[in-house]
Amino acid sequence: MRRTSKAERDWLAAYDATAFAPFAVTVDMVLLTVADGRFSVLLVERDTHPFRGFIALPGGFVQPDEDLDEAAVRRLEQETGVRRSAAHVEQLGAFGAPDRDPRMRVVSVAYLVFAPGLPAPTPGAGARSVAWVPVEDVDSERLAFDHARVLAAGVERARAKLEYTPLAAAFCDAELTVADLRRVYEAVWAVPLDPRNFHRKVTGTPGFLQPVGRPAPVGPEGGRPAALYRRGPATALHPAMLRPRT
Amino acid sequence: MRRTSKAERDWLAAYDATAFAPFAVTVDMVLLTVADGRFSVLLVERDTHPFRGFIALPGGFVQPDEDLDEAAVRRLEQETGVRRSAAHVEQLGAFGAPDRDPRMRVVSVAYLVFAPGLPAPTPGAGARSVAWVPVEDVDSERLAFDHARVLAAGVERARAKLEYTPLAAAFCDAELTVADLRRVYEAVWAVPLDPRNFHRKVTGTPGFLQPVGRPAPVGPEGGRPAALYRRGPATALHPAMLRPRT
DNA sequence: CGAATAGTGTCTCTCAGACAATATTGC
DNA sequence: GCAATATTGTCTGAGAGACACTATTCG
């Protein structure tokens, strides 16, 4: 820890902190998944003011002694049952327009979470219902606060991240097939991908996937069983998985 | 504007905002430039507590009625004389560890700015001196608050942004040569680049640079005069300018 | 002319996209 | 065998990196 001088300690003792603290800080979570082949976001229906009856991203106030990341992970685990270790969590950014919350001046720090397909959790405090909603079906007009902007930023960030990182695997279970991964890319980017080129590319990118050496059970449509893989150690993809242009 | 019900208005009137506002919010600026071929950041020496005598990123408190972006641009123009139109400004992220400021609970929203080479501005309030410091020469131990982490995040983001956006041009004047742009890439990435391949790549990427049709004045070393370009309309680069690997 | 910088051409290798062909399962 | 999915192979064109070569300036 940094050493402080007597002058600094004296100054600090005389400092009136309340005079400079007119803000509240919240975390909001853009929790994304791919369920049934649809790129979806977790939304709650608010049961309290403000924006009662509107749809919103899950979130809440940061406690005075809590780190931002801590607050996000705590809410994630409490309200959605998603374990931190099973998902990818990263900060998306801060949203702080002066009028974004009618109650008071609130700065919201948004977090982006990628989670495997899961059943909808039970509603927490202040929420009437909770549901996974396909991103394309979200009615921006019905979103509370500035959550339409936050969601749009999260979706765009997710689409970009799949290009340069192996995070698509964060949408899958620990053991996954190449087809599982392809369906994630197809759902998030909303484009069809050639299974043969995708397979060659993904298995040829070092550190992306590591073979388990065991086949997956055959799906309902039959066909040759796929090999199982786990996430590899890479944190960035070389070469990248670029989105088809136009 | 959203219509509110009487129930919501009543509820809002009874809401005690002060009970939930224990935070202060600041903006901190990672202001980067390339001056004399060095990738540099603007740092101030603090003349007030806390961290008096330490080096810090320029920044300050957000006013209660001010948008975050507004606060960042205001400080940029006031404290550094950089005009918004001449620079690129984007949000870097929020930093809010509970103990990051000894005065009180402060969440800092960091902004990343790319500006052309400029003389160091005159020190503003609370600063003893202001200077452009080459990023490699910054002594992390002497940085106030968590500014070492903020700076590291900004530098890494800048390096990544040059790969797939045309923002390298934001470090140059409105009219620039291919060599100007190459020196930006070389300084930010700290790698030498082949001038011939760089030229072919940059002029072959649609929307990156637009020819002015006029040559630049010859430099001090002589040689054939370079053609002048302006920034093109592209917001993303295809193909990308990938960093050399290892 | 020589030195210095700007810009073009050429070669090789990697990789993306199109698509043929083969492999392995359930029925 | 047939349908369905998985996986490998083959071809073509775009692009990256190495580097020879030409162009234009100053002195």
PDB file of N, CA, C and O in Angstrom, chain B residues 28-79:
ATOM      1  N   ASP B  28     -11.749   9.934 -16.569  1.00  0.00           N
ATOM      2  CA  ASP B  28     -10.300  10.007 -16.730  1.00  0.00           C
ATOM      3  C   ASP B  28      -9.996   9.788 -18.198  1.00  0.00           C
ATOM      4  O   ASP B  28     -10.643   8.980 -18.857  1.00  0.00           O
ATOM      5  N   MET B  29      -9.020  10.521 -18.700  1.00  0.00           N
ATOM      6  CA  MET B  29      -8.755  10.487 -20.129  1.00  0.00           C
ATOM      7  C   MET B  29      -7.416   9.852 -20.424  1.00  0.00           C
ATOM      8  O   MET B  29      -6.379  10.325 -19.932  1.00  0.00           O
ATOM      9  N   VAL B  30      -7.424   8.816 -21.253  1.00  0.00           N
ATOM     10  CA  VAL B  30      -6.185   8.276 -21.797  1.00  0.00           C
ATOM     11  C   VAL B  30      -6.012   8.950 -23.152  1.00  0.00           C
ATOM     12  O   VAL B  30      -6.588   8.521 -24.147  1.00  0.00           O
ATOM     13  N   LEU B  31      -5.249  10.036 -23.152  1.00  0.00           N
ATOM     14  CA  LEU B  31      -5.089  10.862 -24.346  1.00  0.00           C
ATOM     15  C   LEU B  31      -3.779  10.475 -25.008  1.00  0.00           C
ATOM     16  O   LEU B  31      -2.708  10.729 -24.471  1.00  0.00           O
ATOM     17  N   LEU B  32      -3.893   9.852 -26.181  1.00  0.00           N
ATOM     18  CA  LEU B  32      -2.719   9.290 -26.846  1.00  0.00           C
ATOM     19  C   LEU B  32      -2.383  10.070 -28.110  1.00  0.00           C
ATOM     20  O   LEU B  32      -3.270  10.589 -28.787  1.00  0.00           O
ATOM     21  N   THR B  33      -1.124  10.117 -28.417  1.00  0.00           N
ATOM     22  CA  THR B  33      -0.683  10.764 -29.651  1.00  0.00           C
ATOM     23  C   THR B  33       0.588  10.084 -30.134  1.00  0.00           C
ATOM     24  O   THR B  33       1.161   9.232 -29.444  1.00  0.00           O
ATOM     25  N   VAL B  34       1.002  10.447 -31.339  1.00  0.00           N
ATOM     26  CA  VAL B  34       2.318  10.043 -31.816  1.00  0.00           C
ATOM     27  C   VAL B  34       3.070  11.323 -32.121  1.00  0.00           C
ATOM     28  O   VAL B  34       2.717  12.054 -33.042  1.00  0.00           O
ATOM     29  N   ALA B  35       4.066  11.602 -31.288  1.00  0.00           N
ATOM     30  CA  ALA B  35       4.846  12.827 -31.447  1.00  0.00           C
ATOM     31  C   ALA B  35       6.313  12.445 -31.573  1.00  0.00           C
ATOM     32  O   ALA B  35       6.819  11.681 -30.743  1.00  0.00           O
ATOM     33  N   ASP B  36       6.958  12.960 -32.604  1.00  0.00           N
ATOM     34  CA  ASP B  36       8.365  12.631 -32.860  1.00  0.00           C
ATOM     35  C   ASP B  36       8.569  11.123 -32.952  1.00  0.00           C
ATOM     36  O   ASP B  36       9.554  10.599 -32.441  1.00  0.00           O
ATOM     37  N   GLY B  37       7.616  10.453 -33.551  1.00  0.00           N
ATOM     38  CA  GLY B  37       7.754   9.018 -33.736  1.00  0.00           C
ATOM     39  C   GLY B  37       7.596   8.199 -32.471  1.00  0.00           C
ATOM     40  O   GLY B  37       7.871   7.005 -32.475  1.00  0.00           O
ATOM     41  N   ARG B  38       7.143   8.840 -31.372  1.00  0.00           N
ATOM     42  CA  ARG B  38       6.958   8.097 -30.123  1.00  0.00           C
ATOM     43  C   ARG B  38       5.479   8.065 -29.765  1.00  0.00           C
ATOM     44  O   ARG B  38       4.810   9.094 -29.792  1.00  0.00           O
ATOM     45  N   PHE B  39       5.022   6.896 -29.389  1.00  0.00           N
ATOM     46  CA  PHE B  39       3.650   6.685 -28.931  1.00  0.00           C
ATOM     47  C   PHE B  39       3.562   7.188 -27.498  1.00  0.00           C
ATOM     48  O   PHE B  39       4.181   6.621 -26.600  1.00  0.00           O
ATOM     49  N   SER B  40       2.809   8.260 -27.284  1.00  0.00           N
ATOM     50  CA  SER B  40       2.884   8.970 -26.008  1.00  0.00           C
ATOM     51  C   SER B  40       1.508   9.234 -25.415  1.00  0.00           C
ATOM     52  O   SER B  40       0.505   9.278 -26.133  1.00  0.00           O
ATOM     53  N   VAL B  41       1.492   9.431 -24.123  1.00  0.00           N
ATOM     54  CA  VAL B  41       0.251   9.687 -23.386  1.00  0.00           C
ATOM     55  C   VAL B  41       0.399  10.980 -22.601  1.00  0.00           C
ATOM     56  O   VAL B  41       1.493  11.313 -22.128  1.00  0.00           O
ATOM     57  N   LEU B  42      -0.686  11.719 -22.489  1.00  0.00           N
ATOM     58  CA  LEU B  42      -0.658  12.971 -21.730  1.00  0.00           C
ATOM     59  C   LEU B  42      -0.842  12.666 -20.244  1.00  0.00           C
ATOM     60  O   LEU B  42      -1.839  12.059 -19.841  1.00  0.00           O
ATOM     61  N   LEU B  43       0.122  13.098 -19.438  1.00  0.00           N
ATOM     62  CA  LEU B  43       0.058  12.870 -17.995  1.00  0.00           C
ATOM     63  C   LEU B  43       0.254  14.189 -17.258  1.00  0.00           C
ATOM     64  O   LEU B  43       0.966  15.077 -17.730  1.00  0.00           O
ATOM     65  N   VAL B  44      -0.389  14.294 -16.110  1.00  0.00           N
ATOM     66  CA  VAL B  44      -0.232  15.492 -15.288  1.00  0.00           C
ATOM     67  C   VAL B  44       0.432  15.099 -13.972  1.00  0.00           C
ATOM     68  O   VAL B  44       0.316  13.955 -13.523  1.00  0.00           O
ATOM     69  N   GLU B  45       1.124  16.055 -13.397  1.00  0.00           N
ATOM     70  CA  GLU B  45       1.656  15.827 -12.054  1.00  0.00           C
ATOM     71  C   GLU B  45       0.694  16.500 -11.087  1.00  0.00           C
ATOM     72  O   GLU B  45       0.428  17.699 -11.199  1.00  0.00           O
ATOM     73  N   ARG B  46       0.158  15.736 -10.154  1.00  0.00           N
ATOM     74  CA  ARG B  46      -0.885  16.256  -9.269  1.00  0.00           C
ATOM     75  C   ARG B  46      -0.298  17.225  -8.247  1.00  0.00           C
ATOM     76  O   ARG B  46       0.741  16.962  -7.658  1.00  0.00           O
ATOM     77  N   ASP B  47      -1.025  18.327  -8.042  1.00  0.00           N
ATOM     78  CA  ASP B  47      -0.575  19.329  -7.088  1.00  0.00           C
ATOM     79  C   ASP B  47      -1.498  19.380  -5.873  1.00  0.00           C
ATOM     80  O   ASP B  47      -1.363  20.234  -5.018  1.00  0.00           O
ATOM     81  N   THR B  48      -2.487  18.466  -5.820  1.00  0.00           N
ATOM     82  CA  THR B  48      -3.417  18.438  -4.684  1.00  0.00           C
ATOM     83  C   THR B  48      -3.549  17.009  -4.175  1.00  0.00           C
ATOM     84  O   THR B  48      -3.262  16.055  -4.886  1.00  0.00           O
ATOM     85  N   HIS B  49      -4.004  16.889  -2.949  1.00  0.00           N
ATOM     86  CA  HIS B  49      -4.315  15.578  -2.403  1.00  0.00           C
ATOM     87  C   HIS B  49      -5.569  15.040  -3.045  1.00  0.00           C
ATOM     88  O   HIS B  49      -6.398  15.817  -3.510  1.00  0.00           O
ATOM     89  N   PRO B  50      -5.787  13.746  -3.096  1.00  0.00           N
ATOM     90  CA  PRO B  50      -4.815  12.720  -2.718  1.00  0.00           C
ATOM     91  C   PRO B  50      -3.815  12.480  -3.836  1.00  0.00           C
ATOM     92  O   PRO B  50      -4.001  12.980  -4.926  1.00  0.00           O
ATOM     93  N   PHE B  51      -2.765  11.738  -3.530  1.00  0.00           N
ATOM     94  CA  PHE B  51      -1.719  11.415  -4.506  1.00  0.00           C
ATOM     95  C   PHE B  51      -0.992  12.667  -4.993  1.00  0.00           C
ATOM     96  O   PHE B  51      -0.588  12.747  -6.143  1.00  0.00           O
ATOM     97  N   ARG B  52      -0.880  13.659  -4.125  1.00  0.00           N
ATOM     98  CA  ARG B  52      -0.119  14.857  -4.471  1.00  0.00           C
ATOM     99  C   ARG B  52       1.318  14.482  -4.835  1.00  0.00           C
ATOM    100  O   ARG B  52       1.958  13.705  -4.131  1.00  0.00           O
ATOM    101  N   GLY B  53       1.798  15.025  -5.943  1.00  0.00           N
ATOM    102  CA  GLY B  53       3.145  14.704  -6.398  1.00  0.00           C
ATOM    103  C   GLY B  53       3.209  13.472  -7.283  1.00  0.00           C
ATOM    104  O   GLY B  53       4.231  13.225  -7.915  1.00  0.00           O
ATOM    105  N   PHE B  54       2.134  12.728  -7.345  1.00  0.00           N
ATOM    106  CA  PHE B  54       2.097  11.564  -8.237  1.00  0.00           C
ATOM    107  C   PHE B  54       1.712  11.994  -9.655  1.00  0.00           C
ATOM    108  O   PHE B  54       1.191  13.094  -9.869  1.00  0.00           O
ATOM    109  N   ILE B  55       1.952  11.093 -10.584  1.00  0.00           N
ATOM    110  CA  ILE B  55       1.590  11.316 -11.978  1.00  0.00           C
ATOM    111  C   ILE B  55       0.199  10.707 -12.194  1.00  0.00           C
ATOM    112  O   ILE B  55      -0.116   9.661 -11.641  1.00  0.00           O
ATOM    113  N   ALA B  56      -0.621  11.379 -13.007  1.00  0.00           N
ATOM    114  CA  ALA B  56      -1.979  10.874 -13.209  1.00  0.00           C
ATOM    115  C   ALA B  56      -2.485  11.190 -14.604  1.00  0.00           C
ATOM    116  O   ALA B  56      -1.946  12.061 -15.296  1.00  0.00           O
ATOM    117  N   LEU B  57      -3.517  10.461 -14.995  1.00  0.00           N
ATOM    118  CA  LEU B  57      -4.245  10.805 -16.206  1.00  0.00           C
ATOM    119  C   LEU B  57      -5.074  12.054 -15.919  1.00  0.00           C
ATOM    120  O   LEU B  57      -5.604  12.207 -14.817  1.00  0.00           O
ATOM    121  N   PRO B  58      -5.237  12.941 -16.904  1.00  0.00           N
ATOM    122  CA  PRO B  58      -6.112  14.090 -16.685  1.00  0.00           C
ATOM    123  C   PRO B  58      -7.558  13.628 -16.534  1.00  0.00           C
ATOM    124  O   PRO B  58      -7.965  12.627 -17.130  1.00  0.00           O
ATOM    125  N   GLY B  59      -8.325  14.349 -15.735  1.00  0.00           N
ATOM    126  CA  GLY B  59      -9.717  13.965 -15.527  1.00  0.00           C
ATOM    127  C   GLY B  59     -10.322  14.776 -14.410  1.00  0.00           C
ATOM    128  O   GLY B  59      -9.686  15.685 -13.884  1.00  0.00           O
ATOM    129  N   GLY B  60     -11.567  14.430 -14.064  1.00  0.00           N
ATOM    130  CA  GLY B  60     -12.204  15.149 -12.977  1.00  0.00           C
ATOM    131  C   GLY B  60     -13.637  14.708 -12.790  1.00  0.00           C
ATOM    132  O   GLY B  60     -14.111  13.810 -13.504  1.00  0.00           O
ATOM    133  N   PHE B  61     -14.313  15.335 -11.864  1.00  0.00           N
ATOM    134  CA  PHE B  61     -15.651  14.900 -11.501  1.00  0.00           C
ATOM    135  C   PHE B  61     -16.671  15.239 -12.586  1.00  0.00           C
ATOM    136  O   PHE B  61     -16.581  16.279 -13.238  1.00  0.00           O
ATOM    137  N   VAL B  62     -17.630  14.342 -12.749  1.00  0.00           N
ATOM    138  CA  VAL B  62     -18.744  14.577 -13.657  1.00  0.00           C
ATOM    139  C   VAL B  62     -19.765  15.445 -12.926  1.00  0.00           C
ATOM    140  O   VAL B  62     -20.081  15.179 -11.766  1.00  0.00           O
ATOM    141  N   GLN B  63     -20.269  16.467 -13.590  1.00  0.00           N
ATOM    142  CA  GLN B  63     -21.281  17.328 -12.972  1.00  0.00           C
ATOM    143  C   GLN B  63     -22.622  16.591 -12.936  1.00  0.00           C
ATOM    144  O   GLN B  63     -22.891  15.729 -13.777  1.00  0.00           O
ATOM    145  N   PRO B  64     -23.473  16.952 -11.975  1.00  0.00           N
ATOM    146  CA  PRO B  64     -24.726  16.211 -11.789  1.00  0.00           C
ATOM    147  C   PRO B  64     -25.650  16.228 -13.003  1.00  0.00           C
ATOM    148  O   PRO B  64     -26.463  15.318 -13.175  1.00  0.00           O
ATOM    149  N   ASP B  65     -25.561  17.241 -13.849  1.00  0.00           N
ATOM    150  CA  ASP B  65     -26.491  17.318 -14.976  1.00  0.00           C
ATOM    151  C   ASP B  65     -25.808  17.055 -16.313  1.00  0.00           C
ATOM    152  O   ASP B  65     -26.326  17.426 -17.359  1.00  0.00           O
ATOM    153  N   GLU B  66     -24.654  16.409 -16.274  1.00  0.00           N
ATOM    154  CA  GLU B  66     -23.799  16.317 -17.448  1.00  0.00           C
ATOM    155  C   GLU B  66     -23.726  14.862 -17.912  1.00  0.00           C
ATOM    156  O   GLU B  66     -23.538  13.961 -17.093  1.00  0.00           O
ATOM    157  N   ASP B  67     -23.841  14.633 -19.203  1.00  0.00           N
ATOM    158  CA  ASP B  67     -23.659  13.288 -19.738  1.00  0.00           C
ATOM    159  C   ASP B  67     -22.183  12.901 -19.625  1.00  0.00           C
ATOM    160  O   ASP B  67     -21.305  13.757 -19.578  1.00  0.00           O
ATOM    161  N   LEU B  68     -21.918  11.604 -19.579  1.00  0.00           N
ATOM    162  CA  LEU B  68     -20.534  11.144 -19.423  1.00  0.00           C
ATOM    163  C   LEU B  68     -19.672  11.607 -20.593  1.00  0.00           C
ATOM    164  O   LEU B  68     -18.573  12.143 -20.398  1.00  0.00           O
ATOM    165  N   ASP B  69     -20.160  11.390 -21.813  1.00  0.00           N
ATOM    166  CA  ASP B  69     -19.398  11.791 -22.994  1.00  0.00           C
ATOM    167  C   ASP B  69     -19.146  13.291 -22.996  1.00  0.00           C
ATOM    168  O   ASP B  69     -18.046  13.752 -23.326  1.00  0.00           O
ATOM    169  N   GLU B  70     -20.184  14.026 -22.619  1.00  0.00           N
ATOM    170  CA  GLU B  70     -20.066  15.481 -22.521  1.00  0.00           C
ATOM    171  C   GLU B  70     -18.950  15.873 -21.558  1.00  0.00           C
ATOM    172  O   GLU B  70     -18.135  16.753 -21.852  1.00  0.00           O
ATOM    173  N   ALA B  71     -18.953  15.248 -20.395  1.00  0.00           N
ATOM    174  CA  ALA B  71     -17.941  15.565 -19.388  1.00  0.00           C
ATOM    175  C   ALA B  71     -16.548  15.301 -19.944  1.00  0.00           C
ATOM    176  O   ALA B  71     -15.615  16.086 -19.736  1.00  0.00           O
ATOM    177  N   ALA B  72     -16.401  14.207 -20.674  1.00  0.00           N
ATOM    178  CA  ALA B  72     -15.089  13.868 -21.224  1.00  0.00           C
ATOM    179  C   ALA B  72     -14.653  14.902 -22.257  1.00  0.00           C
ATOM    180  O   ALA B  72     -13.519  15.396 -22.220  1.00  0.00           O
ATOM    181  N   VAL B  73     -15.554  15.254 -23.150  1.00  0.00           N
ATOM    182  CA  VAL B  73     -15.200  16.208 -24.198  1.00  0.00           C
ATOM    183  C   VAL B  73     -14.926  17.589 -23.602  1.00  0.00           C
ATOM    184  O   VAL B  73     -14.000  18.284 -24.022  1.00  0.00           O
ATOM    185  N   ARG B  74     -15.722  17.980 -22.610  1.00  0.00           N
ATOM    186  CA  ARG B  74     -15.497  19.266 -21.963  1.00  0.00           C
ATOM    187  C   ARG B  74     -14.092  19.340 -21.365  1.00  0.00           C
ATOM    188  O   ARG B  74     -13.345  20.288 -21.599  1.00  0.00           O
ATOM    189  N   ARG B  75     -13.727  18.305 -20.610  1.00  0.00           N
ATOM    190  CA  ARG B  75     -12.392  18.299 -20.003  1.00  0.00           C
ATOM    191  C   ARG B  75     -11.305  18.277 -21.060  1.00  0.00           C
ATOM    192  O   ARG B  75     -10.258  18.893 -20.905  1.00  0.00           O
ATOM    193  N   LEU B  76     -11.557  17.539 -22.126  1.00  0.00           N
ATOM    194  CA  LEU B  76     -10.569  17.467 -23.198  1.00  0.00           C
ATOM    195  C   LEU B  76     -10.308  18.849 -23.752  1.00  0.00           C
ATOM    196  O   LEU B  76      -9.156  19.289 -23.881  1.00  0.00           O
ATOM    197  N   GLU B  77     -11.378  19.576 -24.058  1.00  0.00           N
ATOM    198  CA  GLU B  77     -11.205  20.886 -24.676  1.00  0.00           C
ATOM    199  C   GLU B  77     -10.662  21.904 -23.678  1.00  0.00           C
ATOM    200  O   GLU B  77      -9.786  22.703 -24.011  1.00  0.00           O
ATOM    201  N   GLN B  78     -11.172  21.848 -22.441  1.00  0.00           N
ATOM    202  CA  GLN B  78     -10.729  22.820 -21.448  1.00  0.00           C
ATOM    203  C   GLN B  78      -9.278  22.603 -21.028  1.00  0.00           C
ATOM    204  O   GLN B  78      -8.478  23.528 -21.013  1.00  0.00           O
ATOM    205  N   GLU B  79      -8.956  21.374 -20.690  1.00  0.00           N
ATOM    206  CA  GLU B  79      -7.665  21.135 -20.055  1.00  0.00           C
ATOM    207  C   GLU B  79      -6.540  20.897 -21.040  1.00  0.00           C
ATOM    208  O   GLU B  79      -5.376  21.062 -20.700  1.00  0.00           O
TER     209      GLU B  79
END
